[in-house]
JSON list of C-alpha atoms in Angstrom, two decimals:
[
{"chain": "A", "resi": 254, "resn": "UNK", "atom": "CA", "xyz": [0.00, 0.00, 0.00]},
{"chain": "A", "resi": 255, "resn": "UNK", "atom": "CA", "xyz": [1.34, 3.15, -1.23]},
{"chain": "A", "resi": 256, "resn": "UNK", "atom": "CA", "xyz": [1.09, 6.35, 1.37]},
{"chain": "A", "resi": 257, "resn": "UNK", "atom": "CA", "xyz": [2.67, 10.06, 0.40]},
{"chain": "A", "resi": 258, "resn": "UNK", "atom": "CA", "xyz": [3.60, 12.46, 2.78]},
{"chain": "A", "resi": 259, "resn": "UNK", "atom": "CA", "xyz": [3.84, 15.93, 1.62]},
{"chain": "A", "resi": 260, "resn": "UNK", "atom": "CA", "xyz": [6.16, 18.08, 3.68]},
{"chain": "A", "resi": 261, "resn": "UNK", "atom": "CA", "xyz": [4.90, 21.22, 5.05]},
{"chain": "A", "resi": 262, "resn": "UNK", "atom": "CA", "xyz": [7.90, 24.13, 4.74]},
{"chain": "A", "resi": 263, "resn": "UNK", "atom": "CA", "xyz": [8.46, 25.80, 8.11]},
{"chain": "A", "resi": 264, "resn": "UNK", "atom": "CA", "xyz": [10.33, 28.89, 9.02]},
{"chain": "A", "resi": 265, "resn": "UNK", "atom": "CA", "xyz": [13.60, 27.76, 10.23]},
{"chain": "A", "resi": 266, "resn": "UNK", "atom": "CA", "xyz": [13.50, 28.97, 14.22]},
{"chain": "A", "resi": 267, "resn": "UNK", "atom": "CA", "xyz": [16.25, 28.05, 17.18]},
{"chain": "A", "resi": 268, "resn": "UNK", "atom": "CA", "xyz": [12.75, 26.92, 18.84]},
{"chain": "A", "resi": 269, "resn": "UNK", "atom": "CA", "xyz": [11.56, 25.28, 15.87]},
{"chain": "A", "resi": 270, "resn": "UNK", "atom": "CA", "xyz": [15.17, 22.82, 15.17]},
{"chain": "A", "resi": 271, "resn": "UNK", "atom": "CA", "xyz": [16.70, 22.82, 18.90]},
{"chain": "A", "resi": 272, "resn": "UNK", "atom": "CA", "xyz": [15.70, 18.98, 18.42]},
{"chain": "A", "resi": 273, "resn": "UNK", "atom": "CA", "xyz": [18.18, 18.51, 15.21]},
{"chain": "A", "resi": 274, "resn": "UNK", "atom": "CA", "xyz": [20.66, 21.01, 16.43]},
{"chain": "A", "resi": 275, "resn": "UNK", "atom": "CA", "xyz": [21.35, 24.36, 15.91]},
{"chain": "A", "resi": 276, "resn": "UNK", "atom": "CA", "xyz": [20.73, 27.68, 14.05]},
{"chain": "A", "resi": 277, "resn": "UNK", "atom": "CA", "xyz": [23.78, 29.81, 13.52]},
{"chain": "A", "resi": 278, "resn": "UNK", "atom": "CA", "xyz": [22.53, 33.39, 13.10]},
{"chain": "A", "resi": 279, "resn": "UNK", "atom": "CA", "xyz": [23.64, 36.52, 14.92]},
{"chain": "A", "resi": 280, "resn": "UNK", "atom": "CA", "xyz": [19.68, 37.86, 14.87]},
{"chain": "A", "resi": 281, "resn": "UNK", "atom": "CA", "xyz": [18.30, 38.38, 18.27]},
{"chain": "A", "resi": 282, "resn": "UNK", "atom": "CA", "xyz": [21.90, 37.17, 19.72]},
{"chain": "A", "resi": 283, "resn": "UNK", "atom": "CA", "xyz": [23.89, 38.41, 22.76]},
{"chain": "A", "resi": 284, "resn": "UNK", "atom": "CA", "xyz": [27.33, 39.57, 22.19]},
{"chain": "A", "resi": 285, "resn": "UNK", "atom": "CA", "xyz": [30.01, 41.05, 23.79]},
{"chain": "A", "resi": 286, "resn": "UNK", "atom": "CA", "xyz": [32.74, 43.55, 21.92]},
{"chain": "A", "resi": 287, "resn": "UNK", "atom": "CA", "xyz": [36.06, 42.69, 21.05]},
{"chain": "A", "resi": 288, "resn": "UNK", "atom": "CA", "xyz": [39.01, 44.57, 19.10]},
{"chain": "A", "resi": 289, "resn": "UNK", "atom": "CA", "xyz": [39.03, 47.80, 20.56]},
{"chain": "A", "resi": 290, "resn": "UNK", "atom": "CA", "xyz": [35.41, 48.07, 20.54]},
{"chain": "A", "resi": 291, "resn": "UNK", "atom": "CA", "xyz": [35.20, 47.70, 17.05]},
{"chain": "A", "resi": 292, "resn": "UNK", "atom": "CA", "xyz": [33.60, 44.01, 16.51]},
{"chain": "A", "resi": 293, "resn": "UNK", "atom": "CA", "xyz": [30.66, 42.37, 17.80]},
{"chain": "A", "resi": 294, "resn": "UNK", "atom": "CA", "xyz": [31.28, 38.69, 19.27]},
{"chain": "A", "resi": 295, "resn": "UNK", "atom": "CA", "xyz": [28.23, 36.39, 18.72]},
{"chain": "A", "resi": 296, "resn": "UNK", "atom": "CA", "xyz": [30.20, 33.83, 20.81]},
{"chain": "A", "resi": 297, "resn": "UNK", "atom": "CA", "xyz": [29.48, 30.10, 20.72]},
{"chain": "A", "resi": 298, "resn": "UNK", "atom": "CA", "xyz": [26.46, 29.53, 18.49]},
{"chain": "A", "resi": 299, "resn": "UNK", "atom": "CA", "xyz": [27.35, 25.83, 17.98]},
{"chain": "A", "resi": 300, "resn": "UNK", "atom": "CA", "xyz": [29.05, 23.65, 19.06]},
{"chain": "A", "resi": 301, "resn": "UNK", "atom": "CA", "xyz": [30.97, 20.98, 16.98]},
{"chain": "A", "resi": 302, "resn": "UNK", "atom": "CA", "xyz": [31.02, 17.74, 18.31]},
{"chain": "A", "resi": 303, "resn": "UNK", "atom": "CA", "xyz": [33.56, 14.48, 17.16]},
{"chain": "A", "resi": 304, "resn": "UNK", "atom": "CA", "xyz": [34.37, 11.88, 18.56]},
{"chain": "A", "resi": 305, "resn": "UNK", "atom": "CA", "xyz": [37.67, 10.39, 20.15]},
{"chain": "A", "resi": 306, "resn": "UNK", "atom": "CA", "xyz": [40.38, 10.18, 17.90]},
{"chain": "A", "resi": 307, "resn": "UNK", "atom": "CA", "xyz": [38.87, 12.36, 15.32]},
{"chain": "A", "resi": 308, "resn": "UNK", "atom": "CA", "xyz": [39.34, 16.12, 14.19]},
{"chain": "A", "resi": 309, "resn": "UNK", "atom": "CA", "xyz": [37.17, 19.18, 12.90]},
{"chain": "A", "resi": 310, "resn": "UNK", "atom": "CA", "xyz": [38.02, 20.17, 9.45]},
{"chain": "A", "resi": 311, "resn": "UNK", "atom": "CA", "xyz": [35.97, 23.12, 7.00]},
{"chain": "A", "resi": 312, "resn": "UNK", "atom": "CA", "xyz": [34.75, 22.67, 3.77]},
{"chain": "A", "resi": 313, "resn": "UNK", "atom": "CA", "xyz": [32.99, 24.42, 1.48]},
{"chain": "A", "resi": 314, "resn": "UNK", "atom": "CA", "xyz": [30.64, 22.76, -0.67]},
{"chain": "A", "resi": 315, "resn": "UNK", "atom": "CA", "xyz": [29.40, 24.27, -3.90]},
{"chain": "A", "resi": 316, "resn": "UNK", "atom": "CA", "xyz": [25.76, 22.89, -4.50]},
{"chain": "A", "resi": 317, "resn": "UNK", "atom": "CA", "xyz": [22.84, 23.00, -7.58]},
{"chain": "A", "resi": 318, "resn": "UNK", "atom": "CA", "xyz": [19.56, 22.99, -6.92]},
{"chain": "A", "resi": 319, "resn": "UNK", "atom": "CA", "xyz": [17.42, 20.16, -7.07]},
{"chain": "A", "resi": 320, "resn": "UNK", "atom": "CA", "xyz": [13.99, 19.42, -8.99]},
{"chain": "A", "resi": 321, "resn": "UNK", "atom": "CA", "xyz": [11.00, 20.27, -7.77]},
{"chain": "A", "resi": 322, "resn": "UNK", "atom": "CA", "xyz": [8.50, 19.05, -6.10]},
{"chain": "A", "resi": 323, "resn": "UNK", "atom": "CA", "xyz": [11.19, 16.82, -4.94]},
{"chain": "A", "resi": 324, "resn": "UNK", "atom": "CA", "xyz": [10.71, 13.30, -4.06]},
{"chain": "A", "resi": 325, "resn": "UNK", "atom": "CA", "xyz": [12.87, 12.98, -0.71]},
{"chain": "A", "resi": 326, "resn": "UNK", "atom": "CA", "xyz": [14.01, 9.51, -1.12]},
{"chain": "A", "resi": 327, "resn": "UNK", "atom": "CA", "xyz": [17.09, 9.46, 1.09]},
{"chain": "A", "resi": 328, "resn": "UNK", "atom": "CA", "xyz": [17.93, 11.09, 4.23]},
{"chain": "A", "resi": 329, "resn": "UNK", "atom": "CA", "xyz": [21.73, 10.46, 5.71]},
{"chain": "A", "resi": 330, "resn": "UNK", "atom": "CA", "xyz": [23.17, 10.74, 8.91]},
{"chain": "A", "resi": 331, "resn": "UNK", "atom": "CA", "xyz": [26.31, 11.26, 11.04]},
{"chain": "A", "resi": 332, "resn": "UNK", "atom": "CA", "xyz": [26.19, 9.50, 13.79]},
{"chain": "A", "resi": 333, "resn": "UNK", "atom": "CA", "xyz": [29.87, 10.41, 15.17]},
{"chain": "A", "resi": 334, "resn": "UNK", "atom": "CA", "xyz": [29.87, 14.10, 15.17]},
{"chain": "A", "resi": 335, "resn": "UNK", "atom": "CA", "xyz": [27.72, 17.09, 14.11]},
{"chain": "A", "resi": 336, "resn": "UNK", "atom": "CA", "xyz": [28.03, 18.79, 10.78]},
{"chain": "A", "resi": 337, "resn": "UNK", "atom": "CA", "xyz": [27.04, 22.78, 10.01]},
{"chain": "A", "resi": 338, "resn": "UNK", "atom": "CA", "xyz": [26.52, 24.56, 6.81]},
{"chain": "A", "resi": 339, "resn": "UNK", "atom": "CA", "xyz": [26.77, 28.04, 6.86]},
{"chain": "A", "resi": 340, "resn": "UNK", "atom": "CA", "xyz": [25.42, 30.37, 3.38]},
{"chain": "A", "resi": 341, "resn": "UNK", "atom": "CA", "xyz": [28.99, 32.02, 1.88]},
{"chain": "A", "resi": 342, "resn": "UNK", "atom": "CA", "xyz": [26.45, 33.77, -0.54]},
{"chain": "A", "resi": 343, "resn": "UNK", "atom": "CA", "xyz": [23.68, 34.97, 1.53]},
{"chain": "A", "resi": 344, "resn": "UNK", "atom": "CA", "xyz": [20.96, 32.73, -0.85]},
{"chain": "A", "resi": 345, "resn": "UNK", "atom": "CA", "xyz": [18.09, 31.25, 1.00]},
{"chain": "A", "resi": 346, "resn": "UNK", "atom": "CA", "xyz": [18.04, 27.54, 1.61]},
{"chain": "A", "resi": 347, "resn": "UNK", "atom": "CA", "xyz": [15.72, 24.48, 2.28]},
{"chain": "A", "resi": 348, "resn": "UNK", "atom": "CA", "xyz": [16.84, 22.27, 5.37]},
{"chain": "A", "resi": 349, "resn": "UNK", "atom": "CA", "xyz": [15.04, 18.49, 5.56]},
{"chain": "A", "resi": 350, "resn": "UNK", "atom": "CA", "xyz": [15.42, 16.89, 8.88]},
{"chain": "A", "resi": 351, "resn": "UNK", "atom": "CA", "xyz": [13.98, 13.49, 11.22]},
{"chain": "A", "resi": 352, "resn": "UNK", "atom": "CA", "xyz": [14.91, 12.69, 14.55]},
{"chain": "A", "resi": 353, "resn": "UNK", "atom": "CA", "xyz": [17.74, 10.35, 15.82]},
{"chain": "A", "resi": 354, "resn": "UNK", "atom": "CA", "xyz": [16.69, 6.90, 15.79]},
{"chain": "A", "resi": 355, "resn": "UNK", "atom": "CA", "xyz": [16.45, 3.87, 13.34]},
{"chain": "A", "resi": 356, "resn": "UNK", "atom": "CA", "xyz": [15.02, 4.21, 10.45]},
{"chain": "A", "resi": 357, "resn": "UNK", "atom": "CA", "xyz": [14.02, 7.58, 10.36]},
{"chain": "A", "resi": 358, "resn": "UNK", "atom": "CA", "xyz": [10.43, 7.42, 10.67]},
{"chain": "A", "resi": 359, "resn": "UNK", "atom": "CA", "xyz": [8.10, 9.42, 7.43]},
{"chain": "A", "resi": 360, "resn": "UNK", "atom": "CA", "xyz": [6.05, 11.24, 10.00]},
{"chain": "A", "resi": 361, "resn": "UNK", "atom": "CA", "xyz": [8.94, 12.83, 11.53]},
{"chain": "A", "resi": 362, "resn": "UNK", "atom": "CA", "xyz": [10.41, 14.27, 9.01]},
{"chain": "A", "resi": 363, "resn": "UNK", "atom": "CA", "xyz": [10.30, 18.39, 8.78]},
{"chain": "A", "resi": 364, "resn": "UNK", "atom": "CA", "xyz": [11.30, 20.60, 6.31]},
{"chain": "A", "resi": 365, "resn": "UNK", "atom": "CA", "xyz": [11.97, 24.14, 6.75]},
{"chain": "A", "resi": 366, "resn": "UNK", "atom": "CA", "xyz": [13.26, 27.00, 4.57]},
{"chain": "A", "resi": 367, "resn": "UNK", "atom": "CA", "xyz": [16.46, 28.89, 5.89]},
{"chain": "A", "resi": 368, "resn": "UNK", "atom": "CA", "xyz": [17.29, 32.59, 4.75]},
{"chain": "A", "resi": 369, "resn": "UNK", "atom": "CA", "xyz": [20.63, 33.06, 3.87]},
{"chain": "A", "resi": 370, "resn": "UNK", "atom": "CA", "xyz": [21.78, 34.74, 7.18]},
{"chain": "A", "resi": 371, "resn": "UNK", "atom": "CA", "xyz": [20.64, 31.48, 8.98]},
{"chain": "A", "resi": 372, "resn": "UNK", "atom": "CA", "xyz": [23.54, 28.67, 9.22]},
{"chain": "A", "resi": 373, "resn": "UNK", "atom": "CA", "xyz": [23.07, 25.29, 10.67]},
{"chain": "A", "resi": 374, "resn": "UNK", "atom": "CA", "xyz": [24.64, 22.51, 12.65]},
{"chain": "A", "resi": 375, "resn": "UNK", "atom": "CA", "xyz": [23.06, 19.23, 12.97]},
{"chain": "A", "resi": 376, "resn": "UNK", "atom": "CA", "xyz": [23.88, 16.96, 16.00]},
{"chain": "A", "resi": 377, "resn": "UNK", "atom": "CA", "xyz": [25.63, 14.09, 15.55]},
{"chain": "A", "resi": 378, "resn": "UNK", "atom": "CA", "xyz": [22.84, 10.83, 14.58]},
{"chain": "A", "resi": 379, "resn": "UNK", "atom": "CA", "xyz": [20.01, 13.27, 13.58]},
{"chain": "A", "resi": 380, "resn": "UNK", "atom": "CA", "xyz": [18.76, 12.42, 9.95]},
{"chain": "A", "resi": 381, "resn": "UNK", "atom": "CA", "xyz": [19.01, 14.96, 7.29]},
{"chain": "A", "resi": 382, "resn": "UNK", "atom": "CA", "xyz": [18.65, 15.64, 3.30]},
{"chain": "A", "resi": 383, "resn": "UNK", "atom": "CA", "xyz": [22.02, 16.56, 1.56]},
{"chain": "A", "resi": 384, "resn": "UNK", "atom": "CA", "xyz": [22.22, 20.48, 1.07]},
{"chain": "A", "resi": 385, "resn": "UNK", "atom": "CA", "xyz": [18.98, 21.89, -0.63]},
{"chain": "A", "resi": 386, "resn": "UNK", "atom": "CA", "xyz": [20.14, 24.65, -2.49]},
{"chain": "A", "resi": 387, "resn": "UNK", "atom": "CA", "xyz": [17.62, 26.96, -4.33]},
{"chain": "A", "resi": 388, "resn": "UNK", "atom": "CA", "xyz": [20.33, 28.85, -6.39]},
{"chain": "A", "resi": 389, "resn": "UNK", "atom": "CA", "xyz": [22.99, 27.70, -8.92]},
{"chain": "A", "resi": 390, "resn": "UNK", "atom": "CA", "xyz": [26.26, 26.94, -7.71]},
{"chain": "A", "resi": 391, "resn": "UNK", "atom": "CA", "xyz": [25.50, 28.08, -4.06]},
{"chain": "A", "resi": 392, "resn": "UNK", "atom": "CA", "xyz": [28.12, 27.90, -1.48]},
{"chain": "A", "resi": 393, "resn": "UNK", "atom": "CA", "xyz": [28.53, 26.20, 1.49]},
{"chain": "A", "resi": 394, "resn": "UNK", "atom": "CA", "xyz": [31.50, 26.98, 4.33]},
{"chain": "A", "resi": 395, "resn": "UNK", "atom": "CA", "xyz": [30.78, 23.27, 6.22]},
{"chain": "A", "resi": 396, "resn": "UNK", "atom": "CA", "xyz": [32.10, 22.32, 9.38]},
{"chain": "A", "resi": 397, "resn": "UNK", "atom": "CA", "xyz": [32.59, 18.49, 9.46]},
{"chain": "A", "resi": 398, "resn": "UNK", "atom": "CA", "xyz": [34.42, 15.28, 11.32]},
{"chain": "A", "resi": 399, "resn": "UNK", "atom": "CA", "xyz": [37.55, 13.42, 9.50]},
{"chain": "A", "resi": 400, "resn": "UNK", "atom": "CA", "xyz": [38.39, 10.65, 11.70]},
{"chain": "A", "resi": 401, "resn": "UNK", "atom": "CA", "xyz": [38.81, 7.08, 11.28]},
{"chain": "A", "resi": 402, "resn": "UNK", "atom": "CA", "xyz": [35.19, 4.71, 10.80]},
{"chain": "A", "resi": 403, "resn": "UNK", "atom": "CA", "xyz": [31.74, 5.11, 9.03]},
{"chain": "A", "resi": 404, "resn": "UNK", "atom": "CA", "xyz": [30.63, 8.36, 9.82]},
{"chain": "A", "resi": 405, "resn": "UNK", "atom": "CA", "xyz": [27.49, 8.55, 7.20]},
{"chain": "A", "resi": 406, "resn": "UNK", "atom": "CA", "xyz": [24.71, 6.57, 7.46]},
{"chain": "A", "resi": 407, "resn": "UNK", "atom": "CA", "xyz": [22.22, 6.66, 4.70]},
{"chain": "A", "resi": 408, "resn": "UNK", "atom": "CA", "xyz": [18.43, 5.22, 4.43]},
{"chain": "A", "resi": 409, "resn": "UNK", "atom": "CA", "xyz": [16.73, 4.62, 1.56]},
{"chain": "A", "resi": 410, "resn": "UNK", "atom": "CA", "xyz": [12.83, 5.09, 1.75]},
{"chain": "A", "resi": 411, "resn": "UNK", "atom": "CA", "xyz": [10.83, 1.94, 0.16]},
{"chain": "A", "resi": 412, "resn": "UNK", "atom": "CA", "xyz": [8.80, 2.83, -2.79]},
{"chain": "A", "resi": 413, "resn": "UNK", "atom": "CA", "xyz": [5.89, 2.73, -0.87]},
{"chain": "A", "resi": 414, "resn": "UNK", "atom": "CA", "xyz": [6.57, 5.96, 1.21]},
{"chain": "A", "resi": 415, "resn": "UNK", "atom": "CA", "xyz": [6.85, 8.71, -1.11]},
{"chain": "A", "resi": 416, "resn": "UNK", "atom": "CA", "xyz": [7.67, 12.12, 1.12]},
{"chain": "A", "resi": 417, "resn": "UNK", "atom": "CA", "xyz": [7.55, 14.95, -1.54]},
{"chain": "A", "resi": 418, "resn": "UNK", "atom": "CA", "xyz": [8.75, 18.40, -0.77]},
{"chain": "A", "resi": 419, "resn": "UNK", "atom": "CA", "xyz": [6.98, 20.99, -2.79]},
{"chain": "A", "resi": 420, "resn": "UNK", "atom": "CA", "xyz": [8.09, 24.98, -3.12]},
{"chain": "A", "resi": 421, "resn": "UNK", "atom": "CA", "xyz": [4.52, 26.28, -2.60]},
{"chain": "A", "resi": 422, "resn": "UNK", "atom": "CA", "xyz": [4.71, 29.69, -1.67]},
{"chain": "A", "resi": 423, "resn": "UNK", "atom": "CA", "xyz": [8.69, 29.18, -1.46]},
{"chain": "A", "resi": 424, "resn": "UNK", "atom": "CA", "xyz": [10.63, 32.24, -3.66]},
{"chain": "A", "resi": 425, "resn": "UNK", "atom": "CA", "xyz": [13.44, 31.37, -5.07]}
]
C-alpha cells in the first residue's frame, strides 16, 4: 500500500530545530565587543562535536539545486559528530530533517526553509537531506568530522513511502 507524505515548509527557528541542532545566526543574539570596541562577538552559536580520535576540518561545498516538487528519497546521517553549513552567498536555503533513531520514521520528518543569514549545525545521529540549495552553484563553508570509521549513514525510503517536498509559496 502506497502512502505520500507531503512536507509542510516551516520557518527555520532556534525553537523550531533545537531537536536537530542548531541555528547559527547573529539575529536576536547576545554579544560582547572585542578589538578595541570595534567588533561584535556572537560567541558560541554551535558547538561541533567528534568523537575520540577524530578532528574538525571546514569545507565548502558548492551545490545545484534540485527538482521540484522533490521526491525525498534518502535522508543520511552522522552518527559520530555534528556537521554545520553556513550560506557564503547569503541565498536562502531548504533544510530536511527526522529525529535520531532507526530508520528515520516518514512522519517525523520536517522541512523548513532557511534565509541566507541562517547557518546550521546538525547533532551528531540526527537524519538529514544533503544540502537543498535553491540557487545555482551556491556555497557552502561546512564544518565536518575526518576521523577514522563510518561516519554517514544513509536510508533509503521503500517505494511505498513517497515524502515529496513541494516549493509552494517558497521564492526562489
Amino acid at each position: 500500500m502506497r502512502t505520500d507524505v507531503l512536507l509542510k515548509i516551516e520557518p527555520l527557528t532556534r525553537a523550531a530545530f533545537a531537536e536537530f541542532g542548531d541555528v547559527i545566526e547573529a539575529e536576536d543574539r547576545e554579544f560582547f565587543m572585542i578589538n578595541g570596541g570595534s567588533t561584535r562577538r556572537y560567541h558560541k552559536l554551535a558547538t561541533t562535536e567528534v568523537d575520540e580520535g577524530a578532528r574538525v576540518i571546514i569545507n565548502v561545498f558548492e551545490a545545484m539545486p534540485l527538482q521540484y516538487p522533490l521526491h525525498i528519497a534518502m535522508l543520511e546521517r552522522h552518527p559520530k559528530g555534528s556537521q554545520a553549513f553556513i550560506p557564503l552567498q547569503c541565498n536562502n536555503y531548504l533544510v530536511v530533517v527526522a529525529p535520531r533513531g532507526n530508520p528515520p520514521e516518514k512522519a517525523s520528518i520536517r522541512a523548513f526553509y532557511a534565509k541566507g543569514t541562517q547557518g546550521v549545525n546538525y547533532h551528531a545521529g540526527v537524519w538529514h537531506h544533503p544540502v537543498l540549495a535553491l540557487k545555482d552553484h551556491d556555497r557552502f563553508l561546512v564544518v565536518d568530522r575526518e576521523g577514522e570509521g563510518n561516519n554517514c549513514d544513509e536510508h533509503f525510503f521503500s517505494a511505498e513511502t513517497k515524502v515529496v517536498l513541494a516549493l509552494d509559496g517558497i521564492s526562489m
